[in-house]
mmCIF file of C-alpha atoms and ligand atoms in Angstrom:
data_model
loop_
_atom_site.group_PDB
_atom_site.id
_atom_site.type_symbol
_atom_site.label_atom_id
_atom_site.label_comp_id
_atom_site.label_asym_id
_atom_site.label_seq_id
_atom_site.Cartn_x
_atom_site.Cartn_y
_atom_site.Cartn_z
ATOM 1 C CA UNK A 28 34.720 2.091 -158.150
ATOM 2 C CA UNK A 29 31.374 2.305 -156.338
ATOM 3 C CA UNK A 30 29.056 -0.689 -156.347
ATOM 4 C CA UNK A 31 26.324 -0.295 -158.982
ATOM 5 C CA UNK A 32 22.943 -0.949 -157.361
ATOM 6 C CA UNK A 33 21.373 -1.318 -160.801
ATOM 7 C CA UNK A 34 23.386 -4.355 -161.900
ATOM 8 C CA UNK A 35 21.300 -7.366 -162.886
ATOM 9 C CA UNK A 36 22.292 -9.506 -159.888
ATOM 10 C CA UNK A 37 21.395 -6.689 -157.459
ATOM 11 C CA UNK A 38 17.967 -6.658 -159.117
ATOM 12 C CA UNK A 39 17.676 -10.434 -158.723
ATOM 13 C CA UNK A 40 18.601 -10.133 -155.017
ATOM 14 C CA UNK A 41 15.898 -7.480 -154.555
ATOM 15 C CA UNK A 42 13.362 -9.676 -156.361
ATOM 16 C CA UNK A 43 12.892 -7.101 -159.121
ATOM 17 C CA UNK A 44 13.678 -9.617 -161.840
ATOM 18 C CA UNK A 45 13.104 -13.379 -161.667
ATOM 19 C CA UNK A 46 15.704 -16.104 -161.388
ATOM 20 C CA UNK A 47 15.596 -19.902 -161.364
ATOM 21 C CA UNK A 48 16.730 -20.294 -157.768
ATOM 22 C CA UNK A 49 18.220 -23.571 -156.571
ATOM 23 C CA UNK A 50 19.524 -22.531 -153.137
ATOM 24 C CA UNK A 51 19.421 -19.561 -150.776
ATOM 25 C CA UNK A 52 20.624 -18.823 -147.266
ATOM 26 C CA UNK A 53 21.650 -15.732 -145.289
ATOM 27 C CA UNK A 54 24.925 -15.409 -147.186
ATOM 28 C CA UNK A 55 24.226 -16.408 -150.759
ATOM 29 C CA UNK A 56 21.776 -17.040 -153.574
ATOM 30 C CA UNK A 57 22.316 -19.699 -156.269
ATOM 31 C CA UNK A 58 20.395 -19.770 -159.538
ATOM 32 C CA UNK A 59 20.667 -21.101 -163.070
ATOM 33 C CA UNK A 60 22.589 -18.996 -165.591
ATOM 34 C CA UNK A 61 20.218 -17.529 -168.181
ATOM 35 C CA UNK A 62 22.534 -18.609 -171.037
ATOM 36 C CA UNK A 63 24.054 -21.920 -169.909
ATOM 37 C CA UNK A 64 27.514 -22.660 -171.294
ATOM 38 C CA UNK A 65 27.363 -26.305 -170.156
ATOM 39 C CA UNK A 66 24.457 -28.682 -169.305
ATOM 40 C CA UNK A 67 24.711 -27.498 -165.691
ATOM 41 C CA UNK A 68 25.540 -23.814 -165.261
ATOM 42 C CA UNK A 69 24.707 -22.276 -161.908
ATOM 43 C CA UNK A 70 25.713 -18.871 -160.545
ATOM 44 C CA UNK A 71 26.276 -18.238 -156.857
ATOM 45 C CA UNK A 72 26.275 -14.669 -155.552
ATOM 46 C CA UNK A 73 26.864 -13.257 -152.088
ATOM 47 C CA UNK A 74 24.048 -11.212 -150.567
ATOM 48 C CA UNK A 75 26.427 -8.361 -149.753
ATOM 49 C CA UNK A 76 27.320 -5.607 -152.199
ATOM 50 C CA UNK A 77 30.705 -6.682 -153.591
ATOM 51 C CA UNK A 78 31.498 -5.849 -157.180
ATOM 52 C CA UNK A 79 34.177 -8.496 -157.759
ATOM 53 C CA UNK A 80 36.229 -11.179 -156.047
ATOM 54 C CA UNK A 81 38.936 -8.675 -155.084
ATOM 55 C CA UNK A 82 36.420 -6.497 -153.284
ATOM 56 C CA UNK A 83 34.761 -9.501 -151.610
ATOM 57 C CA UNK A 84 38.079 -10.892 -150.323
ATOM 58 C CA UNK A 85 39.132 -7.481 -148.989
ATOM 59 C CA UNK A 86 35.884 -6.298 -147.401
ATOM 60 C CA UNK A 87 33.622 -9.247 -146.532
ATOM 61 C CA UNK A 88 33.702 -10.656 -143.009
ATOM 62 C CA UNK A 89 35.162 -14.086 -142.303
ATOM 63 C CA UNK A 90 31.607 -15.339 -141.682
ATOM 64 C CA UNK A 91 30.423 -13.991 -145.046
ATOM 65 C CA UNK A 92 33.353 -15.551 -146.876
ATOM 66 C CA UNK A 93 32.949 -18.931 -145.194
ATOM 67 C CA UNK A 94 29.159 -18.813 -145.614
ATOM 68 C CA UNK A 95 29.484 -17.947 -149.268
ATOM 69 C CA UNK A 96 31.857 -20.795 -150.139
ATOM 70 C CA UNK A 97 29.795 -23.273 -148.122
ATOM 71 C CA UNK A 98 26.797 -22.132 -150.175
ATOM 72 C CA UNK A 99 28.771 -22.752 -153.388
ATOM 73 C CA UNK A 100 29.397 -26.337 -152.240
ATOM 74 C CA UNK A 101 25.712 -26.783 -151.342
ATOM 75 C CA UNK A 102 24.625 -25.428 -154.715
ATOM 76 C CA UNK A 103 26.977 -27.867 -156.477
ATOM 77 C CA UNK A 104 25.469 -30.702 -154.444
ATOM 78 C CA UNK A 105 21.915 -29.620 -155.276
ATOM 79 C CA UNK A 106 22.825 -29.223 -158.951
ATOM 80 C CA UNK A 107 24.049 -32.828 -158.894
ATOM 81 C CA UNK A 108 27.608 -32.244 -160.035
ATOM 82 C CA UNK A 109 29.581 -32.982 -156.869
ATOM 83 C CA UNK A 110 30.338 -36.635 -157.524
ATOM 84 C CA UNK A 111 31.285 -36.398 -161.208
ATOM 85 C CA UNK A 112 33.116 -33.107 -160.800
ATOM 86 C CA UNK A 113 32.707 -29.553 -161.974
ATOM 87 C CA UNK A 114 34.542 -26.278 -162.515
ATOM 88 C CA UNK A 115 34.313 -23.060 -160.513
ATOM 89 C CA UNK A 116 35.033 -19.804 -162.339
ATOM 90 C CA UNK A 117 35.137 -16.274 -160.937
ATOM 91 C CA UNK A 118 35.686 -13.863 -163.801
ATOM 92 C CA UNK A 119 37.237 -10.763 -162.276
ATOM 93 C CA UNK A 120 37.473 -7.301 -163.821
ATOM 94 C CA UNK A 121 38.095 -6.284 -167.398
ATOM 95 C CA UNK A 122 40.829 -8.779 -168.296
ATOM 96 C CA UNK A 123 38.917 -11.540 -166.511
ATOM 97 C CA UNK A 124 35.922 -10.928 -168.766
ATOM 98 C CA UNK A 125 33.538 -10.056 -165.940
ATOM 99 C CA UNK A 126 30.249 -8.748 -167.338
ATOM 100 C CA UNK A 127 28.082 -8.339 -164.247
ATOM 101 C CA UNK A 128 29.653 -6.160 -161.515
ATOM 102 C CA UNK A 129 28.439 -8.191 -158.530
ATOM 103 C CA UNK A 130 30.862 -10.916 -157.388
ATOM 104 C CA UNK A 131 29.724 -14.351 -158.559
ATOM 105 C CA UNK A 132 31.055 -17.853 -158.991
ATOM 106 C CA UNK A 133 30.039 -19.990 -161.956
ATOM 107 C CA UNK A 134 29.492 -23.731 -161.362
ATOM 108 C CA UNK A 135 29.900 -25.623 -164.635
ATOM 109 C CA UNK A 136 29.304 -29.336 -165.068
ATOM 110 C CA UNK A 137 26.957 -32.016 -166.302
ATOM 111 C CA UNK A 138 29.694 -33.496 -168.532
ATOM 112 C CA UNK A 139 33.385 -32.862 -169.135
ATOM 113 C CA UNK A 140 33.845 -29.109 -169.004
ATOM 114 C CA UNK A 141 36.856 -29.177 -171.335
ATOM 115 C CA UNK A 142 40.237 -27.404 -171.394
ATOM 116 C CA UNK A 143 40.685 -24.828 -168.670
ATOM 117 C CA UNK A 144 41.080 -21.895 -171.057
ATOM 118 C CA UNK A 145 41.949 -21.692 -174.730
ATOM 119 C CA UNK A 146 45.717 -21.466 -175.134
ATOM 120 C CA UNK A 147 46.918 -18.569 -177.234
HETATM 121 P P1 AMP B 206 30.437 -12.912 -166.043
HETATM 122 O O1 AMP B 206 30.935 -12.772 -167.437
HETATM 123 O O2 AMP B 206 31.315 -13.783 -165.195
HETATM 124 O O3 AMP B 206 30.135 -11.576 -165.402
HETATM 125 O O4 AMP B 206 29.082 -13.734 -166.130
HETATM 126 C C1 AMP B 206 27.813 -13.173 -166.068
HETATM 127 C C2 AMP B 206 26.831 -14.279 -166.301
HETATM 128 O O5 AMP B 206 25.556 -13.829 -165.922
HETATM 129 C C3 AMP B 206 26.726 -14.754 -167.750
HETATM 130 O O6 AMP B 206 27.035 -16.149 -167.817
HETATM 131 C C4 AMP B 206 25.267 -14.485 -168.119
HETATM 132 O O7 AMP B 206 24.705 -15.462 -168.948
HETATM 133 C C5 AMP B 206 24.605 -14.452 -166.747
HETATM 134 N N1 AMP B 206 23.375 -13.666 -166.651
HETATM 135 C C6 AMP B 206 23.166 -12.407 -167.091
HETATM 136 N N2 AMP B 206 21.912 -12.003 -166.789
HETATM 137 C C7 AMP B 206 21.334 -13.030 -166.120
HETATM 138 C C8 AMP B 206 20.049 -13.240 -165.534
HETATM 139 N N3 AMP B 206 19.085 -12.299 -165.570
HETATM 140 N N4 AMP B 206 19.796 -14.417 -164.931
HETATM 141 C C9 AMP B 206 20.738 -15.380 -164.898
HETATM 142 N N5 AMP B 206 21.965 -15.255 -165.418
HETATM 143 C C10 AMP B 206 22.266 -14.079 -166.028
#
């Protein structure tokens, strides 16, 4: 599937819609989720056009991948969740519940995040 240039995170990267940015470097942008699911809920997105984790892992350069995950750690530090702990989530594709087709990692924290997923 081709990357959709009109997805909401592509628009945020282009500055066409605002975001509450907490960190940015050449590889990634981190900003607060518009509908926080926990007291701290930050999203980290790569600057490259990757629609999901699978695509990012297959096509991004080693420098982009390393830079991205280092940015995730920096964003967690800036958000103040590193010491107490937090959860990273990368919803991927239809069964993963991914809504925005630009690869992103959720950082959730600011209190116990709770069970990993609801058991069926
Ligand atoms: P996912 O289900 O993993 O694709 O998560 C997409 C996330 O993007 C959701 O948690 C939304 O609340 C969040 N979101 C959607 N639009 C925006 C926006 N304009 N700014 C910040 N977060 C957004």
